[in-house]
Structures are given as structure tokens and as C-alpha cells.
Coordinates of C-alpha atoms in Angstrom, one line a residue:
X1 CA 134.9 -54.3 -26.9
X2 CA 136.3 -56.4 -29.4
X3 CA 135.9 -55.3 -33.3
X4 CA 134.6 -57.7 -35.6
X5 CA 136.0 -58.5 -39.0
X6 CA 135.4 -60.3 -42.0
X7 CA 137.9 -62.1 -43.8
X8 CA 137.8 -62.7 -48.0
X9 CA 140.2 -64.9 -49.8
X10 CA 140.7 -64.7 -53.7
X11 CA 141.3 -67.8 -55.6
X12 CA 141.3 -66.3 -59.2
X13 CA 141.7 -69.2 -61.1
X14 CA 139.1 -71.5 -63.2
X15 CA 139.0 -74.5 -65.6
X16 CA 138.2 -71.6 -68.4
X17 CA 136.6 -68.5 -67.7
X18 CA 132.6 -68.2 -68.8
X19 CA 131.7 -66.4 -71.0
X20 CA 129.7 -63.7 -69.1
X21 CA 132.3 -63.5 -66.5
X22 CA 134.2 -59.9 -65.9
X23 CA 135.8 -60.8 -62.6
X24 CA 139.8 -60.6 -61.9
X25 CA 140.3 -65.1 -62.9
X26 CA 142.1 -66.9 -65.2
X27 CA 141.5 -70.1 -66.9
X28 CA 144.5 -72.3 -66.1
X29 CA 145.3 -73.2 -69.5
X30 CA 145.6 -69.2 -70.1
X31 CA 148.7 -69.2 -67.4
X32 CA 152.3 -69.4 -68.7
X33 CA 153.3 -72.2 -66.3
X34 CA 149.7 -73.8 -66.0
X35 CA 149.6 -75.6 -62.3
X36 CA 152.7 -74.3 -61.1
X37 CA 151.8 -70.8 -61.1
X38 CA 148.7 -71.8 -59.2
X39 CA 151.0 -73.4 -56.8
X40 CA 153.1 -70.6 -56.4
X41 CA 150.0 -68.3 -55.8
X42 CA 148.3 -70.1 -53.0
X43 CA 151.8 -70.2 -51.2
X44 CA 151.6 -66.5 -51.6
X45 CA 148.2 -66.4 -50.4
X46 CA 149.0 -68.3 -47.1
X47 CA 152.1 -65.8 -46.6
X48 CA 150.0 -63.1 -46.9
X49 CA 147.4 -64.2 -44.9
X50 CA 150.3 -65.1 -41.8
X51 CA 152.3 -61.8 -42.5
X52 CA 149.4 -59.5 -42.3
X53 CA 147.9 -61.2 -38.9
X54 CA 149.2 -58.6 -36.7
X55 CA 147.2 -55.9 -38.0
X56 CA 144.3 -57.3 -36.8
X57 CA 145.2 -58.9 -33.8
X58 CA 142.6 -56.9 -32.0
X59 CA 140.0 -58.2 -33.9
X60 CA 137.1 -60.9 -33.8
X61 CA 136.6 -62.6 -37.2
X62 CA 132.9 -63.3 -37.6
X63 CA 132.8 -64.7 -41.2
X64 CA 135.4 -66.1 -43.7
X65 CA 134.2 -66.4 -47.6
X66 CA 136.6 -67.9 -50.2
X67 CA 135.7 -66.8 -53.2
X68 CA 137.0 -66.9 -57.2
X69 CA 137.3 -67.8 -59.7
X70 CA 136.6 -71.4 -58.9
X71 CA 137.9 -72.4 -55.0
X72 CA 136.9 -76.1 -55.7
X73 CA 139.5 -76.7 -58.6
X74 CA 142.5 -76.5 -56.1
X75 CA 143.5 -79.2 -53.5
X76 CA 141.1 -79.2 -50.9
X77 CA 144.0 -79.9 -48.5
X78 CA 144.9 -76.3 -49.1
X79 CA 141.9 -75.2 -47.8
X80 CA 141.7 -77.1 -44.9
X81 CA 145.5 -75.5 -44.4
X82 CA 144.2 -72.1 -44.9
X83 CA 141.8 -72.4 -42.5
X84 CA 144.2 -74.1 -39.9
X85 CA 146.1 -71.0 -40.6
X86 CA 143.3 -68.7 -39.8
X87 CA 142.7 -70.4 -36.8
X88 CA 146.0 -70.3 -35.7
X89 CA 146.8 -66.4 -36.5
X90 CA 143.3 -64.9 -35.8
X91 CA 140.6 -64.9 -33.1
X92 CA 138.1 -66.7 -35.1
X93 CA 134.5 -66.9 -33.4
X94 CA 133.4 -70.2 -32.8
X95 CA 130.2 -69.8 -34.6
X96 CA 131.5 -67.9 -37.4
X97 CA 130.1 -68.5 -40.9
X98 CA 132.6 -69.8 -43.4
X99 CA 131.7 -70.1 -47.1
X100 CA 133.1 -71.6 -49.9
X101 CA 132.2 -71.1 -53.4
X102 CA 132.1 -74.3 -55.4
X103 CA 131.4 -75.2 -59.2
X104 CA 129.7 -78.5 -60.4
X105 CA 132.4 -80.7 -62.1
X106 CA 135.2 -79.5 -60.0
X107 CA 134.0 -80.8 -56.4
X108 CA 133.8 -84.3 -55.3
X109 CA 133.1 -86.4 -52.0
X110 CA 136.8 -86.4 -50.8
X111 CA 136.9 -82.7 -51.2
X112 CA 133.7 -82.3 -49.6
X113 CA 134.5 -84.2 -46.4
X114 CA 137.7 -82.1 -46.5
X115 CA 135.9 -78.8 -46.4
X116 CA 133.3 -80.2 -43.7
X117 CA 136.6 -81.4 -41.4
X118 CA 138.4 -78.0 -41.6
X119 CA 135.6 -75.9 -40.1
X120 CA 133.8 -74.9 -43.7
X121 CA 130.1 -74.6 -43.1
X122 CA 128.5 -73.0 -45.9
X123 CA 128.7 -73.6 -49.8
X124 CA 127.7 -71.5 -52.4
X125 CA 127.2 -73.7 -55.7
X126 CA 127.2 -71.8 -59.1
X127 CA 124.3 -73.8 -60.8
X128 CA 123.2 -70.6 -63.2
X129 CA 120.3 -72.8 -65.3
X130 CA 119.3 -76.4 -65.1
X131 CA 118.9 -76.3 -68.9
X132 CA 122.4 -77.9 -70.3
X133 CA 121.7 -75.7 -73.6
X134 CA 122.0 -72.5 -71.7
X135 CA 125.1 -73.6 -69.7
X136 CA 127.0 -74.2 -73.0
X137 CA 126.2 -70.9 -73.8
X138 CA 127.4 -69.6 -70.9
X139 CA 130.9 -71.3 -70.9
X140 CA 129.6 -72.9 -68.1
X141 CA 132.2 -76.3 -67.8
X142 CA 129.1 -78.6 -65.8
X143 CA 125.9 -80.1 -66.8
X144 CA 122.7 -79.9 -64.5
X145 CA 123.6 -83.8 -63.5
X146 CA 126.7 -82.6 -62.3
X147 CA 125.0 -79.9 -60.2
X148 CA 122.7 -82.5 -58.7
X149 CA 125.7 -84.7 -58.2
X150 CA 127.3 -82.3 -55.9
X151 CA 124.6 -80.8 -54.4
X152 CA 123.2 -84.3 -53.0
X153 CA 127.0 -85.1 -52.2
X154 CA 127.3 -82.1 -49.9
X155 CA 124.1 -83.1 -48.2
X156 CA 125.5 -86.5 -47.7
X157 CA 128.7 -84.5 -46.3
X158 CA 126.5 -82.6 -43.7
X159 CA 126.3 -79.4 -45.1
X160 CA 122.9 -77.8 -43.8
X161 CA 123.7 -74.2 -45.2
X162 CA 123.8 -74.2 -48.8
X163 CA 123.2 -71.5 -51.5
X164 CA 122.1 -71.7 -55.2
X165 CA 123.2 -69.3 -58.0
X166 CA 120.7 -69.2 -60.6
X167 CA 120.6 -66.8 -63.8
X168 CA 117.8 -64.9 -65.7
X169 CA 117.6 -63.1 -69.1
X170 CA 120.0 -65.7 -70.7
X171 CA 120.7 -65.7 -74.3
X172 CA 117.7 -68.1 -76.1
X173 CA 115.9 -68.1 -72.6
X174 CA 112.1 -68.4 -72.5
X175 CA 110.0 -67.4 -69.4
X176 CA 109.2 -71.1 -69.2
X177 CA 112.7 -72.4 -69.2
X178 CA 113.5 -69.7 -66.6
X179 CA 110.6 -71.3 -64.7
X180 CA 111.7 -74.4 -65.0
X181 CA 115.2 -73.5 -63.5
X182 CA 113.2 -72.4 -60.5
X183 CA 111.4 -75.5 -60.1
X184 CA 113.9 -77.7 -60.2
X185 CA 115.8 -75.8 -57.4
X186 CA 113.0 -75.8 -55.5
X187 CA 112.2 -79.2 -55.8
X188 CA 116.1 -80.2 -54.4
X189 CA 115.4 -82.4 -51.0
X190 CA 116.0 -80.6 -49.2
X191 CA 115.9 -77.4 -50.9
X192 CA 118.6 -74.8 -50.6
X193 CA 118.7 -72.5 -47.6
X194 CA 119.5 -69.4 -49.6
X195 CA 119.4 -68.7 -53.5
X196 CA 120.7 -65.9 -55.1
X197 CA 119.2 -65.2 -58.2
X198 CA 120.8 -62.3 -61.1
X199 CA 119.7 -61.1 -64.2
X200 CA 122.4 -61.8 -66.9
X201 CA 124.7 -58.2 -67.4
X202 CA 126.6 -58.3 -70.5
X203 CA 130.0 -56.5 -69.6
X204 CA 132.0 -55.3 -72.1
X205 CA 135.3 -57.2 -73.0
X206 CA 133.6 -60.4 -72.3
X207 CA 132.8 -63.3 -74.8
X208 CA 129.1 -62.7 -74.8
X209 CA 129.6 -58.9 -74.9
X210 CA 131.3 -59.5 -78.3
X211 CA 128.7 -62.0 -79.5
X212 CA 126.0 -59.7 -78.9
X213 CA 128.3 -57.0 -80.7
X214 CA 128.5 -59.3 -83.8
X215 CA 124.6 -59.9 -83.6
X216 CA 125.0 -63.5 -82.8
X217 CA 123.4 -63.4 -79.7
X218 CA 119.5 -63.7 -79.5
X219 CA 118.3 -62.0 -76.0
X220 CA 114.9 -62.2 -74.2
X221 CA 113.2 -59.2 -75.0
X222 CA 112.5 -56.3 -72.2
X223 CA 109.2 -57.5 -71.2
X224 CA 110.0 -61.4 -70.9
X225 CA 113.0 -60.0 -68.6
X226 CA 110.5 -58.2 -66.7
X227 CA 108.2 -61.2 -66.0
X228 CA 111.4 -63.3 -65.2
X229 CA 112.2 -60.9 -62.6
X230 CA 108.6 -60.3 -61.0
X231 CA 108.6 -64.3 -61.3
X232 CA 111.6 -64.8 -59.0
X233 CA 110.0 -62.6 -56.1
X234 CA 106.9 -64.2 -56.6
X235 CA 107.6 -68.0 -56.4
X236 CA 110.5 -67.9 -54.2
X237 CA 108.4 -65.9 -51.7
X238 CA 105.4 -68.6 -52.1
X239 CA 108.1 -71.1 -51.2
X240 CA 108.6 -69.5 -47.9
X241 CA 112.4 -67.7 -49.3
X242 CA 112.6 -63.8 -47.5
X243 CA 113.9 -61.2 -50.2
X244 CA 116.5 -59.6 -47.9
X245 CA 118.6 -58.1 -50.3
X246 CA 118.0 -57.0 -53.9
X247 CA 119.1 -60.3 -55.7
X248 CA 119.2 -62.7 -52.5
X249 CA 116.8 -65.0 -51.1
X250 CA 116.8 -67.1 -48.1
X251 CA 114.9 -68.9 -45.5
X252 CA 114.7 -67.3 -41.9
X253 CA 117.9 -67.3 -40.5
X254 CA 119.8 -68.4 -43.6
X255 CA 120.9 -64.5 -44.6
X256 CA 124.5 -64.8 -46.0
X257 CA 126.0 -62.9 -42.9
X258 CA 129.3 -62.2 -44.7
X259 CA 127.3 -60.2 -47.6
X260 CA 125.1 -58.4 -45.2
X261 CA 128.6 -57.1 -43.8
X262 CA 129.7 -55.6 -47.0
X263 CA 126.1 -53.8 -47.3
X264 CA 126.2 -52.7 -43.6
X265 CA 130.0 -51.3 -43.9
X266 CA 131.5 -53.7 -41.5
X267 CA 135.1 -53.9 -41.3
X268 CA 136.8 -56.5 -43.7
X269 CA 140.1 -57.5 -45.0
X270 CA 140.6 -59.4 -48.2
X271 CA 143.8 -61.4 -49.4
X272 CA 144.9 -62.6 -52.6
X273 CA 145.0 -60.5 -55.9
X274 CA 142.3 -57.8 -56.4
X275 CA 140.9 -58.3 -53.0
X276 CA 139.6 -55.1 -51.3
X277 CA 139.5 -54.2 -47.5
X278 CA 137.8 -51.6 -45.3
X279 CA 139.4 -51.3 -41.8
X280 CA 138.1 -48.1 -40.1
X281 CA 137.3 -45.1 -42.4
X282 CA 140.1 -46.6 -45.2
X283 CA 139.6 -48.3 -48.1
X284 CA 142.5 -50.2 -50.0
X285 CA 143.2 -53.0 -52.2
X286 CA 145.5 -55.6 -53.5
X287 CA 146.7 -54.8 -57.1
X288 CA 145.5 -57.1 -60.1
X289 CA 149.0 -58.1 -61.7
X290 CA 149.8 -61.8 -60.6
X291 CA 153.4 -61.3 -61.5
X292 CA 153.5 -58.6 -59.0
X293 CA 151.8 -60.6 -56.3
X294 CA 153.8 -63.6 -56.7
X295 CA 156.8 -61.5 -56.3
X296 CA 155.8 -59.8 -53.3
X297 CA 152.2 -60.6 -51.7
X298 CA 152.6 -58.4 -48.9
X299 CA 153.7 -55.5 -51.0
X300 CA 151.0 -54.8 -53.6
X301 CA 148.3 -52.7 -52.1
X302 CA 147.4 -49.8 -53.9
X303 CA 144.1 -47.6 -54.5
X304 CA 144.4 -46.5 -50.6
X305 CA 141.6 -43.9 -50.0
X306 CA 141.0 -42.3 -46.7
X307 CA 137.3 -42.1 -46.7
X308 CA 135.7 -38.2 -45.7
X309 CA 132.7 -38.2 -43.4
X310 CA 130.4 -37.4 -46.7
X311 CA 131.8 -40.5 -48.5
X312 CA 131.2 -42.7 -45.3
X313 CA 127.5 -41.6 -45.2
X314 CA 127.5 -42.2 -49.1
X315 CA 128.6 -45.7 -48.5
X316 CA 126.5 -45.9 -45.4
X317 CA 123.1 -45.2 -47.6
X318 CA 123.6 -46.6 -50.9
X319 CA 125.1 -50.0 -49.4
X320 CA 122.5 -50.3 -47.0
X321 CA 119.7 -49.4 -49.0
X322 CA 120.3 -52.9 -51.1
X323 CA 118.9 -54.6 -48.0
X324 CA 115.2 -54.7 -48.0
X325 CA 115.4 -54.0 -44.3
X326 CA 116.8 -50.6 -45.3
X327 CA 119.1 -48.4 -43.4
X328 CA 118.7 -47.7 -39.6
X329 CA 118.3 -44.1 -38.7
X330 CA 119.9 -44.8 -35.2
X331 CA 122.7 -46.6 -36.6
X332 CA 123.2 -43.4 -38.8
X333 CA 123.0 -41.0 -36.0
X334 CA 125.4 -43.1 -33.8
X335 CA 127.8 -43.3 -36.7
X336 CA 127.5 -39.5 -37.8
X337 CA 125.9 -37.4 -34.9
X338 CA 123.1 -36.5 -36.9
X339 CA 119.8 -37.8 -38.5
X340 CA 119.6 -39.1 -42.2
X341 CA 116.9 -36.2 -42.9
X342 CA 119.7 -33.3 -41.9
X343 CA 121.9 -34.8 -44.3
X344 CA 119.8 -36.1 -47.0
X345 CA 116.4 -34.2 -46.5
X346 CA 115.3 -33.3 -50.0
X347 CA 116.4 -36.9 -51.4
X348 CA 114.9 -38.6 -48.9
X349 CA 111.3 -36.5 -49.3
X350 CA 111.7 -36.6 -53.2
X351 CA 111.5 -40.6 -53.1
X352 CA 109.0 -40.9 -50.6
X353 CA 106.9 -38.8 -52.5
X354 CA 107.7 -40.9 -56.1
X355 CA 106.8 -44.0 -53.9
X356 CA 110.2 -45.3 -54.1
X357 CA 111.3 -44.8 -50.3
X358 CA 109.4 -45.3 -46.8
X359 CA 109.8 -45.1 -43.4
X360 CA 109.2 -48.3 -41.2
X361 CA 109.7 -48.9 -37.6
X362 CA 111.9 -52.0 -36.5
X363 CA 110.3 -53.0 -33.1
X364 CA 112.7 -55.8 -32.8
X365 CA 115.3 -54.7 -30.4
X366 CA 115.4 -53.1 -27.2
X367 CA 113.6 -50.0 -28.4
X368 CA 112.2 -48.9 -32.0
X369 CA 114.4 -47.9 -34.8
X370 CA 113.0 -45.7 -38.0
X371 CA 114.5 -47.7 -41.4
X372 CA 114.2 -46.0 -44.5
X373 CA 114.2 -48.6 -47.1
X374 CA 113.3 -49.5 -50.8
X375 CA 109.6 -50.3 -51.5
X376 CA 108.6 -52.8 -54.0
X377 CA 108.2 -50.1 -56.9
X378 CA 112.2 -48.7 -55.3
X379 CA 113.7 -52.0 -55.5
X380 CA 112.9 -52.3 -59.3
X381 CA 114.6 -48.9 -59.6
X382 CA 117.3 -49.4 -56.8
X383 CA 120.6 -48.0 -58.8
X384 CA 118.5 -44.7 -59.9
X385 CA 117.6 -44.1 -56.0
X386 CA 121.0 -45.2 -54.7
X387 CA 122.8 -42.4 -57.0
X388 CA 121.1 -39.8 -55.8
X389 CA 122.5 -40.0 -52.5
X390 CA 125.8 -39.7 -54.0
X391 CA 126.9 -35.9 -53.2

């Protein structure tokens, strides 16, 4: 039986870094050689993709995700060339899900046509807010009008699987303002097939973190943030979206297969600086030093970790519980030779008693399967619950 594999390509460049972003990314204006550095990086990314192909000759690639940074700021011809390399050197499934992250203001009709011709079949568009003032506070380089232009141009170019990212708990944001963003996204025609809804987290070292430290930000209070969180679930579920993961909602059949693979511990290979991989029971990643990567893109792997059985079980549980469907007792037993209760009996019993976990029956397959899932209350306290599965 051929193993399935997901591919991730990291393009770490942006026009400028957003004020809340702590991802491994660089504003092009901060690079010593600007566009020349970008071109060298893309060449190295292509070489790494070709040179590592032999490691995965026995795999069938079922999803590809191009993330960043802002992948849509590079020439679309490069992305077409990258997909041609993947098709030539990897066994790409005919029905593979192929996603690219795009930001409004960095993509036009020519680029979107190029993506479609290259076989890219899913877009993830970073809106974040429909309020231009809130976008400016976040350091976004686009307006709501530019988002509308990108969205409708994508539809014109034939994209029928589109995700829109939105954020809540933004500086100065009111509940009414957040509901306005939700309403405008749902009023799109047709509405997006997938919506990722995140609450702003101030990460240390970011521009917003520093502004907050100086007392320059007015953030929604805890009660308002809670109302935004509840409104997301209520409004999107009323509009026909299914919450299939803590922060992700989709129309039936449009769940992001690539991300579901992460949460279910499917094997994946990452390319580019900082990109992580999971192959078998081994986790590893590329280093984060851009200069090192530009010298030797296949020789910068680091943090190689052979996972013990207990570590694999931990990951199975705390990643799988992000999914509202929960973790499968049958899959756990197939992987580890024992039922979840035999390993986590006390933790499971305690959290069921606290109303945070529940057992459900999955009757969709050839036989029933018990699944352990977070309750609605448990979803609100997900980090607390999942931490208890760490030995």
C-alpha cells in the first residue's frame, strides 16, 4: 500500500511584516539585497524540492500547501514552475488539494489565471477585517475594497474552493464591528466555502506586543472578546458552516484536507527555511537562518527528533482533539496496540466528569467506532484539556 504524503512550501517574504505576526517572515525592504535575495531563495527552494524527491519516491502526494509570508507577492510563473517540478518528481494524486495563501493587493487576474493553469485549486485569502481602520492598526497592506477585488477576480478565474481568514479581539474593535465583518464575508456571492476565524493573540516581540507594553492599545475587554467568540460559532453555524476544528468552519465537504492531515498526524514534508516535516516517527525541520539556507538548501536540517511511543500517543491525542470529531479509539488501538483508556484512563474519566470530554459513536464507516471529543464547554477550554494528555 502506498503511503500518503502532504507537501508544504514556505515562502517567507512579505511587502512588510504585519504588526501582529510572529511567523518566520521578512519584509522585502528589510532584506540586504531585496528582490535579488528573493530570487536566490526561490531558486534554492526549487533545488531542495528536486533533490529531496528521492526520499519520497514511495509516497503519493495528496495535498500541497504554499504558505508564508505572502506567496502571492512572488511572480506567479515561479509558482507554476514549482508545481511543474512537483508533478515531474513526485507522485501527485489527480485529486490532490493544492492551496496557496494570497493577500489582497498582491494578486491580480493574470496571477490568478496562472495559478489555475498550474493546477492550484484552493485559495486562502487573508482578509482579517472588513474595517479599513482595523486593517491599518494591524499593519495590513490592503483595504477591504482590494479584498473584494481579489475575491471576485478569483471567482471569475474559476476558483470554487476559497477560504477567508478573519480575526476578532482587535485593538479598538467592538462586537458590532466584528459582526459587520462576519456579515460582509457571508454576503459575498457566492460566500466562501471555508472560513478561518482567529482571535488576536499578542505575541512577544511583535509590534503590537510592544505597543501594548507602552499602553498604546485599547483591546476589547474579556466579556466582549467572549461575545465575539460565541457570535462566530452562532452566526457561522446558522449560515450553514460546520465547525470542524477549534478555529475553522467549512461548508460540507470543504474542510481543509491539508490541515486535517496535520491534526491527524499524517506524514508531511516541508521545504524552505523553518519548514517542519513528520516522516514515520521522526520530526525534523529546516533551520531558520536565511543565509545558511541560501548556501545549502538541503544541508540545513535541524531539531531531528525520533519520537518515542509515548510522544506519538501524546501527539495523537492533543492534535486530534483540535478536531470537533475527536480522536478515533480504533485508530489509536491500530497505531499503539491498546485502547486510549488503557493509557489515559484517569485523564479521560476526570474530563468527562468535568463536562469537557465525551464519547461519541461514529457510524459512518463499515463498523461503529468510538470517538473521544471535546464538548462545547471543552472547546472553550481546549488548551487546558489537551495539556493533560502530556506525560
